[in-house]
Amino acid sequence: MEKREKLYEGKAKIVYATDNPDLVIQYFKDDATAFNAAKKGTVDEKGIMNNKISGRIFEFLQSQGLPTHFEKTLSEREMLIKKVQIVPVEVIIRNRAAGSLSRLLGIPEGTQLKSTVLEFCYKRDDLGDPLINDSHIKALGLATEEEVKAIKELTLKVNELLSKFFLKLNLELIDFKLEFGRYKGKIILADEISPDTCRLWEVGTGKKLDKDRFRHDLGNIKEAYQEVMQRVTA
Ligand code: ADP
Ligand code: MG
């Protein structure tokens, strides 16, 4: 397998072509952004930690029968993945209120929700990734009804599996964001799952072990990611 040209550089990762048209390499950077890139910075070795964490989580989900883009870890910062056509919709699951949901609905951070909330955001940096619903997705032709159904089912399954997975590591999965793609006619889980894309609170202490440490300048960002990495890879 040979690394070829850069295909796309995003805020946290770079995607490279390979000599296999079905596979690409995802390279994890140390760059961090928040609030639609209004806040920018870097976290030393974040890319290394997220590559490890995301790899381990995708391996786990794959072992539980979930279709994902993960092929294998190639190096400290690189992962080989199936090349998908990304559905331009971010899927968010919320088990407790935090972040934008707390702001949107005036619910204090940490409020336990009576049932799981599933949100969609249109993946459009220029619009600030606005909140949308199923009918917007259909009206804009972002995904078919069948695809939306598959995405919802997979997302709820990920929540079930990962909530338990993290609880065993003494971490509570507060919320997370997923991206899906089309691969050979099927919807599979893509992108990354890491402290950049999940809120993880330590059980008992409520200590935040995720990107909120960067968003709100809580300090010890690297240590928080290290802690998650150690638990996930133990
Ligand atoms: P962004 O700033 O757009 O969020 P990232 O820094 O997260 O970008 O880089 C990853 C990019 O690659 C994202 O646009 C993501 O949607 C896309 N991507 C993730 N997984 C795959 C995949 N399996 N195939 C192709 N593109 C992918
Ligand atoms: Mg991204």
mmCIF file of C-alpha atoms and ligand atoms in Angstrom:
data_model
loop_
_atom_site.group_PDB
_atom_site.id
_atom_site.type_symbol
_atom_site.label_atom_id
_atom_site.label_comp_id
_atom_site.label_asym_id
_atom_site.label_seq_id
_atom_site.Cartn_x
_atom_site.Cartn_y
_atom_site.Cartn_z
ATOM 1 C CA MET A 1 0.000 0.000 0.000
ATOM 2 C CA GLU A 2 1.425 3.302 -1.153
ATOM 3 C CA LYS A 3 0.635 6.807 0.101
ATOM 4 C CA ARG A 4 -0.275 9.189 -2.735
ATOM 5 C CA GLU A 5 -1.496 12.793 -3.026
ATOM 6 C CA LYS A 6 -3.309 14.859 -0.420
ATOM 7 C CA LEU A 7 -7.047 14.814 -1.183
ATOM 8 C CA TYR A 8 -8.421 17.056 1.546
ATOM 9 C CA GLU A 9 -7.167 18.950 4.547
ATOM 10 C CA GLY A 10 -9.722 19.622 7.260
ATOM 11 C CA LYS A 11 -9.528 21.215 10.684
ATOM 12 C CA ALA A 12 -8.223 18.151 12.535
ATOM 13 C CA LYS A 13 -7.167 15.659 9.865
ATOM 14 C CA ILE A 14 -5.701 15.267 6.402
ATOM 15 C CA VAL A 15 -6.918 12.665 3.912
ATOM 16 C CA TYR A 16 -4.422 11.112 1.463
ATOM 17 C CA ALA A 17 -5.066 8.893 -1.533
ATOM 18 C CA THR A 18 -3.429 5.471 -1.777
ATOM 19 C CA ASP A 19 -2.672 3.210 -4.738
ATOM 20 C CA ASN A 20 -5.979 1.462 -3.918
ATOM 21 C CA PRO A 21 -8.941 3.590 -5.107
ATOM 22 C CA ASP A 22 -11.157 2.154 -2.346
ATOM 23 C CA LEU A 23 -8.802 3.124 0.495
ATOM 24 C CA VAL A 24 -7.478 6.412 1.864
ATOM 25 C CA ILE A 25 -5.192 7.419 4.723
ATOM 26 C CA GLN A 26 -6.458 9.608 7.523
ATOM 27 C CA TYR A 27 -3.653 11.649 9.158
ATOM 28 C CA PHE A 28 -4.452 13.117 12.600
ATOM 29 C CA LYS A 29 -3.123 16.647 13.300
ATOM 30 C CA ASP A 30 -2.621 18.399 16.640
ATOM 31 C CA ASP A 31 -4.796 21.327 15.512
ATOM 32 C CA ALA A 32 -7.868 22.031 17.586
ATOM 33 C CA THR A 33 -10.815 24.276 16.752
ATOM 34 C CA ALA A 34 -14.023 25.122 18.591
ATOM 35 C CA PHE A 35 -17.144 27.242 18.091
ATOM 36 C CA ASN A 36 -17.069 26.848 14.298
ATOM 37 C CA ALA A 37 -13.336 27.556 14.211
ATOM 38 C CA ALA A 38 -13.722 30.934 15.985
ATOM 39 C CA LYS A 39 -11.273 29.482 18.539
ATOM 40 C CA LYS A 40 -8.119 27.862 17.201
ATOM 41 C CA GLY A 41 -5.113 26.234 18.825
ATOM 42 C CA THR A 42 -3.025 23.109 19.033
ATOM 43 C CA VAL A 43 -2.818 20.380 21.635
ATOM 44 C CA ASP A 44 0.577 18.685 21.782
ATOM 45 C CA GLU A 45 0.289 15.059 20.553
ATOM 46 C CA LYS A 46 -3.506 15.237 20.223
ATOM 47 C CA GLY A 47 -3.236 13.654 16.770
ATOM 48 C CA ILE A 48 -1.296 10.696 18.141
ATOM 49 C CA MET A 49 -3.782 10.178 20.966
ATOM 50 C CA ASN A 50 -6.892 10.551 18.788
ATOM 51 C CA ASN A 51 -5.496 8.123 16.197
ATOM 52 C CA LYS A 52 -5.039 5.520 18.955
ATOM 53 C CA ILE A 53 -8.366 6.183 20.668
ATOM 54 C CA SER A 54 -10.373 6.293 17.450
ATOM 55 C CA GLY A 55 -8.667 3.147 16.139
ATOM 56 C CA ARG A 56 -9.447 1.224 19.299
ATOM 57 C CA ILE A 57 -13.089 2.371 19.334
ATOM 58 C CA PHE A 58 -13.658 1.526 15.669
ATOM 59 C CA GLU A 59 -12.090 -1.901 16.254
ATOM 60 C CA PHE A 60 -14.482 -2.458 19.143
ATOM 61 C CA LEU A 61 -17.549 -1.342 17.146
ATOM 62 C CA GLN A 62 -16.453 -3.498 14.202
ATOM 63 C CA SER A 63 -16.098 -6.502 16.540
ATOM 64 C CA GLN A 64 -19.713 -5.890 17.596
ATOM 65 C CA GLY A 65 -20.885 -6.160 13.988
ATOM 66 C CA LEU A 66 -21.140 -2.467 13.131
ATOM 67 C CA PRO A 67 -20.020 -1.494 9.612
ATOM 68 C CA THR A 68 -17.190 1.084 9.822
ATOM 69 C CA HIS A 69 -14.534 2.552 7.527
ATOM 70 C CA PHE A 70 -11.678 1.317 9.737
ATOM 71 C CA GLU A 71 -9.103 -0.944 8.098
ATOM 72 C CA LYS A 72 -5.981 -0.651 10.253
ATOM 73 C CA THR A 73 -3.650 1.666 12.125
ATOM 74 C CA LEU A 74 -0.597 2.456 9.977
ATOM 75 C CA SER A 75 1.539 4.672 12.202
ATOM 76 C CA GLU A 76 1.398 7.030 15.174
ATOM 77 C CA ARG A 77 -0.785 9.502 13.286
ATOM 78 C CA GLU A 78 -2.126 7.509 10.343
ATOM 79 C CA MET A 79 -5.028 5.165 9.871
ATOM 80 C CA LEU A 80 -6.026 3.275 6.721
ATOM 81 C CA ILE A 81 -9.748 3.622 6.032
ATOM 82 C CA LYS A 82 -12.277 2.825 3.340
ATOM 83 C CA LYS A 83 -12.869 5.826 1.107
ATOM 84 C CA VAL A 84 -16.497 6.822 1.443
ATOM 85 C CA GLN A 85 -18.691 9.547 0.025
ATOM 86 C CA ILE A 86 -19.448 11.476 3.207
ATOM 87 C CA VAL A 87 -23.128 12.196 3.903
ATOM 88 C CA PRO A 88 -22.941 15.952 4.668
ATOM 89 C CA VAL A 89 -24.814 15.553 7.930
ATOM 90 C CA GLU A 90 -23.384 15.322 11.434
ATOM 91 C CA VAL A 91 -25.356 13.061 13.742
ATOM 92 C CA ILE A 92 -25.363 13.949 17.413
ATOM 93 C CA ILE A 93 -26.552 11.843 20.328
ATOM 94 C CA ARG A 94 -27.174 13.395 23.707
ATOM 95 C CA ASN A 95 -27.641 11.436 26.919
ATOM 96 C CA ARG A 96 -27.292 14.501 29.158
ATOM 97 C CA ALA A 97 -27.688 18.166 28.256
ATOM 98 C CA ALA A 98 -24.453 20.056 27.551
ATOM 99 C CA GLY A 99 -22.970 22.558 25.114
ATOM 100 C CA SER A 100 -25.236 23.800 22.329
ATOM 101 C CA LEU A 101 -28.328 21.916 23.596
ATOM 102 C CA SER A 102 -28.037 23.616 26.985
ATOM 103 C CA ARG A 103 -27.757 26.984 25.234
ATOM 104 C CA LEU A 104 -30.546 26.276 22.720
ATOM 105 C CA LEU A 105 -33.133 25.076 25.228
ATOM 106 C CA GLY A 106 -31.955 26.720 28.446
ATOM 107 C CA ILE A 107 -31.249 23.442 30.224
ATOM 108 C CA PRO A 108 -28.407 23.440 32.781
ATOM 109 C CA GLU A 109 -25.334 21.486 31.725
ATOM 110 C CA GLY A 110 -25.455 17.954 33.087
ATOM 111 C CA THR A 111 -29.246 17.665 33.224
ATOM 112 C CA GLN A 112 -30.188 14.024 32.643
ATOM 113 C CA LEU A 113 -32.508 13.814 29.628
ATOM 114 C CA LYS A 114 -35.688 11.740 29.989
ATOM 115 C CA SER A 115 -34.816 9.974 26.754
ATOM 116 C CA THR A 116 -31.986 10.024 24.242
ATOM 117 C CA VAL A 117 -31.870 13.046 21.903
ATOM 118 C CA LEU A 118 -30.737 12.525 18.304
ATOM 119 C CA GLU A 119 -29.884 15.656 16.304
ATOM 120 C CA PHE A 120 -28.746 16.316 12.765
ATOM 121 C CA CYS A 121 -26.543 19.217 11.694
ATOM 122 C CA TYR A 122 -25.868 20.195 8.082
ATOM 123 C CA LYS A 123 -22.083 19.820 7.601
ATOM 124 C CA ARG A 124 -21.477 23.344 6.265
ATOM 125 C CA ASP A 125 -18.659 25.317 7.901
ATOM 126 C CA ASP A 126 -19.745 28.487 6.052
ATOM 127 C CA LEU A 127 -23.176 28.278 7.740
ATOM 128 C CA GLY A 128 -21.860 27.179 11.143
ATOM 129 C CA ASP A 129 -23.216 23.598 10.812
ATOM 130 C CA PRO A 130 -26.907 24.486 11.422
ATOM 131 C CA LEU A 131 -29.300 22.166 13.219
ATOM 132 C CA ILE A 132 -31.651 20.478 10.725
ATOM 133 C CA ASN A 133 -34.232 17.680 10.787
ATOM 134 C CA ASP A 134 -35.236 14.706 8.628
ATOM 135 C CA SER A 135 -37.412 16.822 6.347
ATOM 136 C CA HIS A 136 -34.546 19.232 5.599
ATOM 137 C CA ILE A 137 -32.321 16.270 4.755
ATOM 138 C CA LYS A 138 -34.973 14.983 2.364
ATOM 139 C CA ALA A 139 -35.785 18.414 0.919
ATOM 140 C CA LEU A 140 -32.126 19.188 0.205
ATOM 141 C CA GLY A 141 -31.452 15.672 -1.051
ATOM 142 C CA LEU A 142 -28.604 15.171 1.443
ATOM 143 C CA ALA A 143 -29.594 11.533 1.992
ATOM 144 C CA THR A 144 -32.509 9.257 1.096
ATOM 145 C CA GLU A 145 -35.168 8.259 3.617
ATOM 146 C CA GLU A 146 -33.719 4.766 3.633
ATOM 147 C CA GLU A 147 -30.245 6.149 4.366
ATOM 148 C CA VAL A 148 -31.579 8.333 7.190
ATOM 149 C CA LYS A 149 -33.241 5.271 8.707
ATOM 150 C CA ALA A 150 -29.983 3.295 8.525
ATOM 151 C CA ILE A 151 -28.019 6.223 9.986
ATOM 152 C CA LYS A 152 -30.426 6.559 12.924
ATOM 153 C CA GLU A 153 -30.358 2.835 13.674
ATOM 154 C CA LEU A 154 -26.562 2.661 13.537
ATOM 155 C CA THR A 155 -26.215 5.780 15.681
ATOM 156 C CA LEU A 156 -28.493 4.430 18.421
ATOM 157 C CA LYS A 157 -26.571 1.140 18.356
ATOM 158 C CA VAL A 158 -23.265 3.043 18.712
ATOM 159 C CA ASN A 159 -24.721 4.895 21.704
ATOM 160 C CA GLU A 160 -25.752 1.630 23.349
ATOM 161 C CA LEU A 161 -22.379 -0.015 22.756
ATOM 162 C CA LEU A 162 -20.191 2.976 23.608
ATOM 163 C CA SER A 163 -22.137 4.043 26.708
ATOM 164 C CA LYS A 164 -21.410 0.589 28.169
ATOM 165 C CA PHE A 165 -17.845 0.521 26.821
ATOM 166 C CA PHE A 166 -16.975 3.840 28.499
ATOM 167 C CA LEU A 167 -18.858 3.070 31.721
ATOM 168 C CA LYS A 168 -16.568 0.064 32.218
ATOM 169 C CA LEU A 169 -13.688 2.575 32.038
ATOM 170 C CA ASN A 170 -15.421 4.764 34.648
ATOM 171 C CA LEU A 171 -16.360 7.353 32.020
ATOM 172 C CA GLU A 172 -19.848 8.603 31.259
ATOM 173 C CA LEU A 173 -20.669 9.254 27.607
ATOM 174 C CA ILE A 174 -22.567 12.551 27.811
ATOM 175 C CA ASP A 175 -22.900 13.152 24.048
ATOM 176 C CA PHE A 176 -21.069 12.549 20.767
ATOM 177 C CA LYS A 177 -21.015 13.334 17.047
ATOM 178 C CA LEU A 178 -20.822 10.809 14.209
ATOM 179 C CA GLU A 179 -20.366 11.031 10.449
ATOM 180 C CA PHE A 180 -21.454 8.400 7.962
ATOM 181 C CA GLY A 181 -20.527 7.670 4.350
ATOM 182 C CA ARG A 182 -21.617 5.646 1.357
ATOM 183 C CA TYR A 183 -19.391 2.723 0.454
ATOM 184 C CA LYS A 184 -20.381 0.264 -2.279
ATOM 185 C CA GLY A 185 -24.056 1.138 -1.858
ATOM 186 C CA LYS A 186 -24.076 0.830 1.922
ATOM 187 C CA ILE A 187 -24.005 3.320 4.797
ATOM 188 C CA ILE A 188 -20.983 2.842 7.063
ATOM 189 C CA LEU A 189 -19.599 4.724 10.059
ATOM 190 C CA ALA A 190 -16.754 7.095 9.095
ATOM 191 C CA ASP A 191 -14.622 9.966 10.404
ATOM 192 C CA GLU A 192 -13.377 9.654 14.024
ATOM 193 C CA ILE A 193 -14.574 8.946 17.555
ATOM 194 C CA SER A 194 -12.332 10.632 20.111
ATOM 195 C CA PRO A 195 -12.365 13.226 22.911
ATOM 196 C CA ASP A 196 -12.658 15.778 20.066
ATOM 197 C CA THR A 197 -16.071 14.358 19.150
ATOM 198 C CA CYS A 198 -17.398 12.999 22.472
ATOM 199 C CA ARG A 199 -18.090 14.519 25.868
ATOM 200 C CA LEU A 200 -16.712 12.162 28.509
ATOM 201 C CA TRP A 201 -17.106 12.840 32.217
ATOM 202 C CA GLU A 202 -15.367 10.792 34.873
ATOM 203 C CA VAL A 203 -17.919 8.882 36.952
ATOM 204 C CA GLY A 204 -18.086 10.170 40.505
ATOM 205 C CA THR A 205 -15.966 13.295 40.092
ATOM 206 C CA GLY A 206 -17.658 14.649 36.926
ATOM 207 C CA LYS A 207 -14.203 15.643 35.683
ATOM 208 C CA LYS A 208 -14.330 16.585 31.988
ATOM 209 C CA LEU A 209 -11.995 14.461 29.858
ATOM 210 C CA ASP A 210 -12.689 15.883 26.392
ATOM 211 C CA LYS A 211 -12.467 18.904 24.098
ATOM 212 C CA ASP A 212 -14.446 21.066 26.538
ATOM 213 C CA ARG A 213 -11.095 21.540 28.329
ATOM 214 C CA PHE A 214 -9.894 23.290 25.160
ATOM 215 C CA ARG A 215 -13.213 25.078 24.434
ATOM 216 C CA HIS A 216 -13.418 26.607 27.890
ATOM 217 C CA ASP A 217 -9.695 26.853 28.793
ATOM 218 C CA LEU A 218 -10.005 24.407 31.684
ATOM 219 C CA GLY A 219 -6.319 23.459 31.546
ATOM 220 C CA ASN A 220 -4.655 20.014 31.480
ATOM 221 C CA ILE A 221 -6.004 19.272 27.992
ATOM 222 C CA LYS A 222 -3.214 16.889 27.006
ATOM 223 C CA GLU A 223 -3.501 15.073 30.348
ATOM 224 C CA ALA A 224 -7.251 14.582 29.800
ATOM 225 C CA TYR A 225 -6.737 13.035 26.349
ATOM 226 C CA GLN A 226 -3.906 10.876 27.781
ATOM 227 C CA GLU A 227 -6.214 9.656 30.510
ATOM 228 C CA VAL A 228 -8.864 8.617 27.977
ATOM 229 C CA MET A 229 -6.196 6.959 25.806
ATOM 230 C CA GLN A 230 -4.807 4.974 28.723
ATOM 231 C CA ARG A 231 -8.252 3.745 29.741
ATOM 232 C CA VAL A 232 -9.385 2.924 26.193
ATOM 233 C CA THR A 233 -6.186 1.034 25.307
ATOM 234 C CA ALA A 234 -5.746 -0.716 28.689
HETATM 235 P P1 ADP B 1 -13.437 18.945 8.794
HETATM 236 O O1 ADP B 1 -12.686 20.173 9.132
HETATM 237 O O2 ADP B 1 -14.197 19.038 7.500
HETATM 238 O O3 ADP B 1 -14.275 18.406 9.926
HETATM 239 P P2 ADP B 1 -11.457 16.899 9.392
HETATM 240 O O4 ADP B 1 -10.233 17.624 9.819
HETATM 241 O O5 ADP B 1 -12.307 16.243 10.416
HETATM 242 O O6 ADP B 1 -12.370 17.825 8.453
HETATM 243 O O7 ADP B 1 -10.949 15.880 8.289
HETATM 244 C C1 ADP B 1 -11.607 14.745 7.916
HETATM 245 C C2 ADP B 1 -12.419 14.927 6.649
HETATM 246 O O8 ADP B 1 -12.488 13.690 5.993
HETATM 247 C C3 ADP B 1 -13.845 15.334 6.999
HETATM 248 O O9 ADP B 1 -14.353 16.222 6.020
HETATM 249 C C4 ADP B 1 -14.581 14.004 6.963
HETATM 250 O O10 ADP B 1 -15.939 14.165 6.662
HETATM 251 C C5 ADP B 1 -13.842 13.255 5.867
HETATM 252 N N1 ADP B 1 -13.845 11.791 6.051
HETATM 253 C C6 ADP B 1 -13.939 11.090 7.203
HETATM 254 N N2 ADP B 1 -13.919 9.769 6.984
HETATM 255 C C7 ADP B 1 -13.792 9.606 5.641
HETATM 256 C C8 ADP B 1 -13.725 8.475 4.786
HETATM 257 N N3 ADP B 1 -13.773 7.224 5.242
HETATM 258 N N4 ADP B 1 -13.630 8.694 3.433
HETATM 259 C C9 ADP B 1 -13.576 9.955 2.949
HETATM 260 N N5 ADP B 1 -13.640 11.071 3.707
HETATM 261 C C10 ADP B 1 -13.750 10.903 5.040
HETATM 262 MG MG MG B 2 -14.094 16.898 11.284
#
